[in-house]
Coordinates of C-alpha atoms and ligand atoms in Angstrom, one line a residue:
M1 CA 77.3 134.5 134.1
D2 CA 77.2 130.7 133.6
K3 CA 76.3 128.2 136.2
L4 CA 76.7 124.5 136.2
I5 CA 73.8 122.5 137.5
I6 CA 74.9 119.1 138.6
N7 CA 72.6 116.2 139.5
G8 CA 74.8 114.1 141.7
G9 CA 75.1 110.4 142.4
K10 CA 75.8 109.2 138.8
R11 CA 78.7 106.8 138.4
L12 CA 81.2 107.8 135.8
E13 CA 82.2 105.1 133.3
G14 CA 84.1 105.4 130.0
T15 CA 87.0 107.2 128.5
I16 CA 87.7 111.0 129.0
S17 CA 90.5 112.7 127.1
V18 CA 93.0 115.2 128.6
S19 CA 93.8 118.3 126.6
G20 CA 97.1 120.0 126.3
S21 CA 98.7 121.8 129.2
K22 CA 97.5 125.3 130.0
N23 CA 100.6 126.1 132.1
A24 CA 103.0 124.9 129.4
T25 CA 101.1 126.8 126.6
L26 CA 101.2 130.2 128.3
P27 CA 105.0 130.6 128.4
I28 CA 105.5 128.7 125.1
A29 CA 103.1 131.2 123.3
V30 CA 105.0 134.1 124.9
A31 CA 108.3 132.8 123.7
A32 CA 107.0 132.2 120.2
A33 CA 105.5 135.8 120.0
I34 CA 108.5 137.7 121.5
L35 CA 111.7 135.7 121.2
A36 CA 111.3 134.0 117.7
D37 CA 112.0 135.4 114.3
G38 CA 109.3 133.7 112.1
A39 CA 106.0 132.0 112.7
S40 CA 105.2 129.2 115.1
A41 CA 102.4 126.6 115.0
I42 CA 101.8 125.3 118.6
H43 CA 99.7 122.1 118.6
N44 CA 97.7 120.4 121.3
V45 CA 96.7 123.8 122.8
P46 CA 93.6 123.8 125.0
N47 CA 90.7 126.0 124.1
L48 CA 90.6 128.1 127.2
K49 CA 89.9 131.6 128.4
D50 CA 93.4 131.9 129.7
V51 CA 94.8 131.2 126.3
D52 CA 92.5 133.8 124.8
T53 CA 93.5 136.4 127.3
L54 CA 97.3 135.8 126.7
S55 CA 96.6 136.0 123.0
A56 CA 95.1 139.4 123.5
V57 CA 98.3 140.4 125.5
L58 CA 100.5 139.1 122.6
E59 CA 98.3 141.0 120.1
V60 CA 98.8 144.3 122.0
L61 CA 102.6 143.6 121.7
G62 CA 102.2 143.4 118.0
A63 CA 102.0 139.6 117.3
T64 CA 99.3 138.0 115.2
T65 CA 97.6 135.0 116.7
K66 CA 95.0 132.6 115.3
F67 CA 93.5 129.5 117.1
K68 CA 92.1 126.8 115.1
N69 CA 91.6 123.0 115.8
S70 CA 93.8 123.0 119.0
T71 CA 96.6 124.8 117.2
L72 CA 97.8 128.2 118.1
Y73 CA 99.4 130.1 115.2
I74 CA 101.7 132.9 116.2
E75 CA 103.3 135.4 113.9
P76 CA 105.6 137.7 115.7
S77 CA 105.7 141.4 114.8
Q78 CA 108.7 143.1 113.1
R79 CA 108.0 146.0 115.6
I80 CA 107.2 144.4 118.9
A81 CA 105.7 146.9 121.5
Y82 CA 107.2 146.8 124.9
E83 CA 104.3 147.8 127.1
A84 CA 101.9 145.2 128.7
P85 CA 99.1 147.4 130.2
Y86 CA 97.3 147.1 133.6
D87 CA 94.0 146.2 131.9
L88 CA 95.3 143.0 130.4
V89 CA 97.8 142.0 133.1
R90 CA 95.2 142.3 135.9
K91 CA 93.1 139.6 134.0
M92 CA 95.9 137.1 134.1
R93 CA 98.9 137.0 136.2
A94 CA 100.8 134.8 133.7
S95 CA 101.1 138.1 131.6
I96 CA 104.3 138.7 133.7
Y97 CA 105.9 136.0 131.5
V98 CA 106.4 138.8 128.8
L99 CA 108.8 140.7 131.1
G100 CA 111.9 138.7 130.6
P101 CA 111.5 138.0 126.8
L102 CA 110.7 141.7 126.1
V103 CA 113.9 143.0 127.9
A104 CA 116.0 140.3 126.3
R105 CA 114.6 141.1 122.8
L106 CA 114.1 144.9 122.9
G107 CA 116.3 146.0 125.8
I108 CA 113.2 147.5 127.4
A109 CA 110.0 146.3 129.0
K110 CA 107.1 148.0 130.8
V111 CA 104.7 145.5 132.4
S112 CA 102.0 146.2 134.9
F113 CA 102.9 144.9 138.3
P114 CA 100.6 141.9 138.9
G115 CA 98.4 141.9 142.2
G116 CA 97.5 139.0 144.5
C117 CA 94.6 136.7 143.8
A118 CA 92.2 134.4 145.4
I119 CA 94.8 132.0 146.6
G120 CA 96.8 134.6 148.3
P121 CA 99.7 137.0 147.7
R122 CA 101.7 136.2 144.7
P123 CA 105.1 138.0 144.9
I124 CA 107.4 138.4 141.8
D125 CA 110.7 139.1 143.7
L126 CA 112.4 136.0 142.2
H127 CA 111.5 137.0 138.7
L128 CA 113.1 140.5 139.3
K129 CA 116.1 139.0 141.1
G130 CA 116.9 136.7 138.2
L131 CA 116.5 139.4 135.5
A132 CA 118.6 141.7 137.6
S133 CA 121.3 139.1 137.8
L134 CA 121.3 139.1 134.0
G135 CA 122.1 142.9 134.1
A136 CA 118.5 144.3 133.7
K137 CA 118.0 147.7 135.5
I138 CA 114.6 147.4 137.2
Q139 CA 112.5 150.3 138.4
I140 CA 108.9 150.2 139.8
E141 CA 106.9 153.2 138.8
G142 CA 103.2 154.0 138.8
G143 CA 102.3 150.3 139.3
Y144 CA 104.5 149.2 136.4
I145 CA 107.8 147.3 136.3
I146 CA 110.3 149.0 133.9
A147 CA 113.2 147.0 133.0
H148 CA 116.2 148.2 130.7
A149 CA 119.3 146.5 129.5
D150 CA 121.5 147.1 126.4
R151 CA 122.1 143.4 126.1
L152 CA 121.5 140.9 128.9
V153 CA 124.6 139.1 130.1
G154 CA 124.8 135.4 131.3
A155 CA 125.2 135.0 135.0
E156 CA 125.0 132.4 137.8
M157 CA 122.2 132.7 140.1
Y158 CA 120.1 130.9 142.8
L159 CA 116.4 131.2 142.3
R160 CA 114.8 129.3 145.2
G161 CA 112.5 131.4 147.5
R162 CA 110.9 130.8 150.8
H163 CA 108.5 128.4 149.4
G164 CA 110.9 126.6 147.1
S165 CA 111.5 127.1 143.5
S166 CA 109.3 129.1 141.3
V167 CA 107.8 128.0 138.1
G168 CA 107.1 131.5 136.9
A169 CA 110.5 133.0 137.8
T170 CA 112.4 130.0 136.3
A171 CA 110.4 130.2 133.0
N172 CA 110.8 134.0 132.8
V173 CA 114.5 134.1 133.6
M174 CA 115.2 131.0 131.3
M175 CA 113.5 132.8 128.4
A176 CA 115.4 136.0 128.9
A177 CA 118.7 134.0 129.2
T178 CA 118.3 132.3 125.8
L179 CA 119.2 135.6 124.1
A180 CA 121.7 136.8 126.7
E181 CA 125.5 137.1 126.0
G182 CA 127.3 134.1 127.4
T183 CA 126.2 131.3 129.7
T184 CA 123.5 131.5 132.5
I185 CA 123.3 129.0 135.2
I186 CA 120.1 128.9 137.3
R187 CA 120.3 126.8 140.4
G188 CA 117.3 126.0 142.4
A189 CA 115.2 126.0 139.1
A190 CA 111.7 124.7 139.1
C191 CA 111.6 121.1 137.7
E192 CA 107.8 121.1 136.8
P193 CA 107.1 119.3 133.5
E194 CA 105.7 122.7 132.2
V195 CA 109.1 124.4 132.6
A196 CA 110.8 121.4 130.9
D197 CA 108.2 121.6 128.0
L198 CA 109.1 125.3 127.7
A199 CA 112.8 124.6 127.6
N200 CA 112.3 121.8 125.0
F201 CA 110.3 124.3 122.9
L202 CA 113.1 127.0 123.3
N203 CA 115.7 124.4 122.2
A204 CA 113.6 123.5 119.2
M205 CA 113.6 127.3 118.3
G206 CA 117.4 127.2 118.4
A207 CA 118.2 127.8 122.1
D208 CA 120.9 125.9 123.9
I209 CA 119.6 124.8 127.3
E210 CA 121.1 121.9 129.4
G211 CA 119.8 120.2 132.5
I212 CA 116.1 120.3 131.5
G213 CA 113.8 119.0 134.1
T214 CA 116.6 119.3 136.9
P215 CA 117.2 122.1 139.5
T216 CA 120.2 123.3 137.6
L217 CA 119.8 124.8 134.2
K218 CA 122.6 125.9 132.0
I219 CA 121.7 128.2 129.2
H220 CA 124.2 129.2 126.5
G221 CA 122.9 132.5 124.9
V222 CA 122.4 132.6 121.2
R223 CA 121.8 135.5 118.8
Q224 CA 118.5 134.4 117.3
L225 CA 115.7 132.1 117.7
R226 CA 113.3 130.9 114.9
G227 CA 109.6 130.0 114.9
V228 CA 108.9 126.2 114.9
D229 CA 106.1 123.6 115.0
Y230 CA 105.6 122.2 118.5
T231 CA 103.2 119.9 120.4
V232 CA 102.5 120.8 123.9
I233 CA 102.4 118.1 126.7
A234 CA 99.2 116.9 128.1
D235 CA 97.8 118.8 131.1
R236 CA 98.7 116.8 134.2
I237 CA 96.4 118.7 136.5
E238 CA 93.4 118.1 134.2
A239 CA 94.4 114.3 134.2
G240 CA 94.7 114.3 137.9
T241 CA 91.2 116.0 138.2
F242 CA 89.6 113.4 136.1
M243 CA 91.4 110.6 138.0
V244 CA 89.9 112.0 141.3
A245 CA 86.5 112.3 139.5
G246 CA 86.6 108.5 138.8
A247 CA 87.5 107.8 142.4
M248 CA 84.9 110.1 143.9
T249 CA 82.0 108.6 141.9
K250 CA 83.2 105.0 142.5
G251 CA 83.4 104.8 138.7
D252 CA 85.4 103.0 136.1
V253 CA 87.1 105.7 134.1
F254 CA 90.0 105.6 131.6
V255 CA 91.8 108.9 131.6
K256 CA 93.3 109.1 128.1
N257 CA 96.6 110.9 127.5
A258 CA 97.6 111.0 131.2
V259 CA 101.4 110.7 131.5
P260 CA 102.5 108.5 134.3
Q261 CA 105.9 110.3 134.9
H262 CA 104.1 113.6 135.4
L263 CA 101.6 112.2 137.8
E264 CA 103.9 110.1 140.1
A265 CA 103.0 111.8 143.4
V266 CA 99.3 112.2 142.6
S267 CA 99.2 108.5 141.7
E268 CA 101.1 107.4 144.8
K269 CA 98.6 109.3 147.0
L270 CA 95.6 107.9 145.1
V271 CA 96.9 104.4 145.6
E272 CA 97.6 105.0 149.3
V273 CA 93.9 106.0 149.6
G274 CA 93.0 102.8 148.1
V275 CA 92.1 103.8 144.5
Q276 CA 93.3 101.3 141.8
L277 CA 95.3 102.6 138.9
D278 CA 96.0 100.4 135.9
W279 CA 98.4 102.3 133.6
A280 CA 98.2 101.5 129.8
D281 CA 100.3 103.0 126.9
D282 CA 97.9 105.9 126.4
G283 CA 96.5 106.6 129.8
V284 CA 95.3 105.1 133.1
R285 CA 92.2 103.2 134.2
V286 CA 90.8 104.4 137.6
T287 CA 88.6 102.2 139.8
T288 CA 87.9 101.8 143.4
P289 CA 87.4 98.0 144.2
R290 CA 88.5 98.4 147.9
P291 CA 87.3 100.6 150.8
L292 CA 89.2 103.9 150.8
Q293 CA 91.2 105.2 153.8
A294 CA 92.4 108.5 155.1
V295 CA 95.9 109.9 154.2
D296 CA 98.1 112.9 154.8
V297 CA 98.9 115.1 151.9
P298 CA 101.7 117.7 152.0
T299 CA 102.0 119.9 148.8
A300 CA 105.3 120.8 147.6
T301 CA 107.2 121.6 144.4
Y302 CA 107.5 118.9 141.7
P303 CA 108.0 116.1 141.9
S304 CA 106.0 116.2 145.1
F305 CA 102.3 116.5 145.3
P306 CA 101.2 119.6 143.4
T307 CA 99.3 122.5 145.0
D308 CA 97.1 122.6 141.9
M309 CA 95.7 119.1 142.9
Q310 CA 95.2 120.0 146.6
A311 CA 91.6 121.1 146.2
Q312 CA 90.5 118.0 144.2
M313 CA 92.3 115.8 146.7
M314 CA 90.4 117.5 149.5
G315 CA 87.2 116.6 147.7
L316 CA 88.1 112.9 147.6
L317 CA 89.3 112.9 151.2
S318 CA 86.1 114.6 152.4
I319 CA 84.2 111.4 151.6
T320 CA 87.0 109.0 152.7
P321 CA 86.6 107.5 156.2
G322 CA 89.0 108.7 158.7
I323 CA 90.9 111.9 159.4
S324 CA 93.2 113.2 156.7
I325 CA 95.5 116.1 157.0
I326 CA 96.4 118.3 154.0
T327 CA 99.3 120.7 154.5
E328 CA 99.6 123.4 151.9
S329 CA 103.2 124.7 151.7
I330 CA 103.2 126.6 148.4
F331 CA 100.1 128.9 148.8
A332 CA 99.4 129.0 152.5
D333 CA 95.8 130.6 152.1
R334 CA 94.7 128.3 149.3
F335 CA 91.7 126.8 151.1
M336 CA 88.7 128.9 149.9
H337 CA 87.1 125.7 148.7
A338 CA 87.0 124.1 152.2
S339 CA 84.1 126.3 153.4
E340 CA 82.1 125.6 150.2
L341 CA 82.7 121.9 150.7
N342 CA 81.5 122.3 154.2
R343 CA 78.2 123.9 152.7
M344 CA 77.8 120.4 151.1
R345 CA 78.1 118.7 154.5
A346 CA 81.9 118.1 154.4
D347 CA 83.7 118.3 157.7
I348 CA 86.9 120.3 157.1
R349 CA 88.7 122.6 159.6
I350 CA 91.4 124.9 158.6
E351 CA 94.3 125.5 160.9
E352 CA 96.7 128.0 159.4
N353 CA 98.1 126.1 156.4
R354 CA 96.6 122.8 157.2
A355 CA 93.3 121.3 156.6
V356 CA 91.9 118.6 158.9
V357 CA 89.4 116.7 156.8
R358 CA 87.2 114.3 158.6
G359 CA 85.6 112.0 156.0
V360 CA 81.7 111.9 155.9
P361 CA 79.7 109.1 154.3
K362 CA 78.0 111.3 151.7
L363 CA 78.1 115.0 150.5
S364 CA 74.8 116.8 150.0
G365 CA 74.1 119.0 147.0
A366 CA 74.0 122.7 147.6
P367 CA 74.5 126.0 145.8
V368 CA 78.2 126.8 145.9
M369 CA 80.6 129.3 144.4
A370 CA 83.9 128.8 142.6
S371 CA 86.6 131.1 144.1
D372 CA 89.4 130.2 141.8
L373 CA 90.2 127.6 139.2
R374 CA 91.0 124.5 141.1
A375 CA 88.5 125.5 143.9
G376 CA 85.9 125.5 141.2
A377 CA 87.0 122.1 139.9
V378 CA 86.6 120.4 143.2
L379 CA 83.1 121.8 143.5
V380 CA 82.2 120.1 140.2
L381 CA 83.7 116.8 141.5
A382 CA 81.9 117.2 144.9
G383 CA 78.6 117.9 143.0
M384 CA 78.9 114.7 141.0
A385 CA 79.6 112.6 144.1
A386 CA 76.9 114.3 146.3
A387 CA 73.2 113.4 146.8
G388 CA 70.9 115.8 145.0
E389 CA 71.5 119.0 143.1
T390 CA 74.5 121.2 143.3
V391 CA 74.6 124.6 141.4
V392 CA 78.1 125.9 140.9
S393 CA 78.3 129.6 140.2
R394 CA 81.2 131.7 139.0
V395 CA 82.0 129.0 136.4
Y396 CA 84.3 131.4 134.6
H397 CA 87.0 130.5 137.0
I398 CA 86.8 126.8 135.9
D399 CA 86.7 127.8 132.2
R400 CA 90.0 129.5 132.7
G401 CA 91.7 126.1 132.9
Y402 CA 89.3 123.3 131.8
E403 CA 88.4 122.9 128.3
C404 CA 84.5 122.1 128.0
I405 CA 84.6 120.5 131.5
E406 CA 80.9 119.6 131.5
K407 CA 80.9 118.2 128.0
K408 CA 83.8 115.9 128.8
L409 CA 82.2 114.7 132.1
V410 CA 78.7 114.3 130.5
G411 CA 80.5 112.0 127.9
I412 CA 81.3 109.6 130.7
G413 CA 77.9 109.6 132.5
A414 CA 77.8 112.9 134.5
D415 CA 74.5 114.8 134.7
I416 CA 75.7 118.4 134.3
V417 CA 73.9 121.3 132.5
R418 CA 75.3 124.6 131.9
V419 CA 72.9 127.6 132.2
N420 CA 73.4 131.3 131.6
D421 CA 71.4 133.7 133.8
Ligands
UD1_501 C1 102.6 128.3 138.6 C2 101.3 127.9 138.0 C3 100.2 127.6 139.2 C4 100.8 126.7 140.3 C5 102.1 127.2 140.7 C6 102.9 126.3 141.7 C7 101.2 128.8 135.8 C8 100.6 129.8 135.0 N1 100.8 128.8 137.1 O1 102.3 129.6 139.2 O2 99.1 126.9 138.6 O3 99.9 126.6 141.3 O4 103.0 127.4 139.6 O5 103.1 125.1 141.1 O6 102.1 128.1 135.5 N2 107.2 133.0 144.9 C9 107.9 134.0 145.5 N3 108.5 134.9 144.7 C10 108.4 134.9 143.4 C11 107.6 133.9 142.8 C12 107.0 133.0 143.5 O7 108.0 134.1 146.7 O8 109.0 135.8 142.6 C13 106.5 132.0 145.7 C14 105.0 132.0 145.5 O9 104.3 132.8 146.4 C15 104.7 130.5 145.8 C16 105.9 129.7 145.4 O10 106.9 130.7 145.3 O11 104.7 130.5 147.3 C17 105.7 129.1 144.1 O12 105.2 130.0 143.2 P1 105.4 129.9 141.5 O13 106.0 128.5 141.3 O14 106.1 131.0 141.1 O15 103.9 129.9 141.0 P2 103.4 130.6 139.6 O16 104.5 130.5 138.6 O17 102.9 131.9 139.9

């Protein structure tokens, strides 16, 4: 298993490029493999473990996939299989995305029920509710979700849950509704840019979706979708992570390809902390000319502050004078990184879904362990800002979502070495 050895205290300086969005790529690849007739070429795809794992799921369903130079080529099968087995789904929760498309296309789907993960329970009731509204008959048997329908029929539904709208449920149901008979209206739809990117991709394939990027999606069903060439949006979470890296190392970093509209809440918080952001046409320059100050950060659905940036923000606040409060309202247990940061001499206390972060002058390097993707990312940021050596283990979590993280960071002055033991 790989480890990252980080020699901290280096100031980051230079240009770092953001890759394509992981969370947009995953449903787009599913739509290309299951809903389309004909091949698609998806450009700006990040070279990530999660993309490999999803490709393996799509191959099991009969599609042919090839990844070359940031393009994922997908050739759907004439005879799509309808079962996504436990062994693959357990490796990646996003495999649940095949459920709606399979039942829409084949009239049947059998998908292993995904479990929880390191950031807490991950229910799929909203996915099932939405598909049931379209007329799918759903049973749970032997750990599998089995869904049947002769042809899905458009319906009006409300998809918000206890924690707000759901990215996954919106994407799943929207994909299914593209091939349903008649019109579907999803109220309480997720507005995240990745959902909008999927909708734009579906429209490019011949779907008819209105209200993209808003909480009300209107989907007029069509008979057929075709394969297309498409370029995925930049990864706003990778961009946000690099912005925080610049701030935490008191650097001068240009984050290339960062999209301002996708990063409004993150930018606003960084500016409130005292970070200077200068936006240009192709990215943002991050500097810290002023002293930083504590802030409160509540996470919520888009366009509010994303839960996927909560860990990284905690890293920055852990070395920002004053007391900051982070309230996690999407995944209440998503605080595994706090105790690892405390091993590096941060001062963070967790009270239910809140983290009370008392800024310390300096973090101190230590051996730490990544428990999930973003929790892993903040340990790399903390390691770069800390005095001395930090060794991050379980790097495979980070590799799920960051393309060559250490290579990119070394390119702007970090001292990070990957070792395999
Ligand atoms: C996606 C992202 C993940 C991000 C999350 C929230 C992908 C592959 N993953 O995950 O990185 O952290 O959005 O922005 O895109 N919920 C229910 N019932 C459901 C579905 C969700 O109660 O059927 C709850 C969840 O437990 C959570 C909230 O709704 O509290 C939001 O989850 P959701 O938006 O669905 O997250 P994912 O799509 O799984």
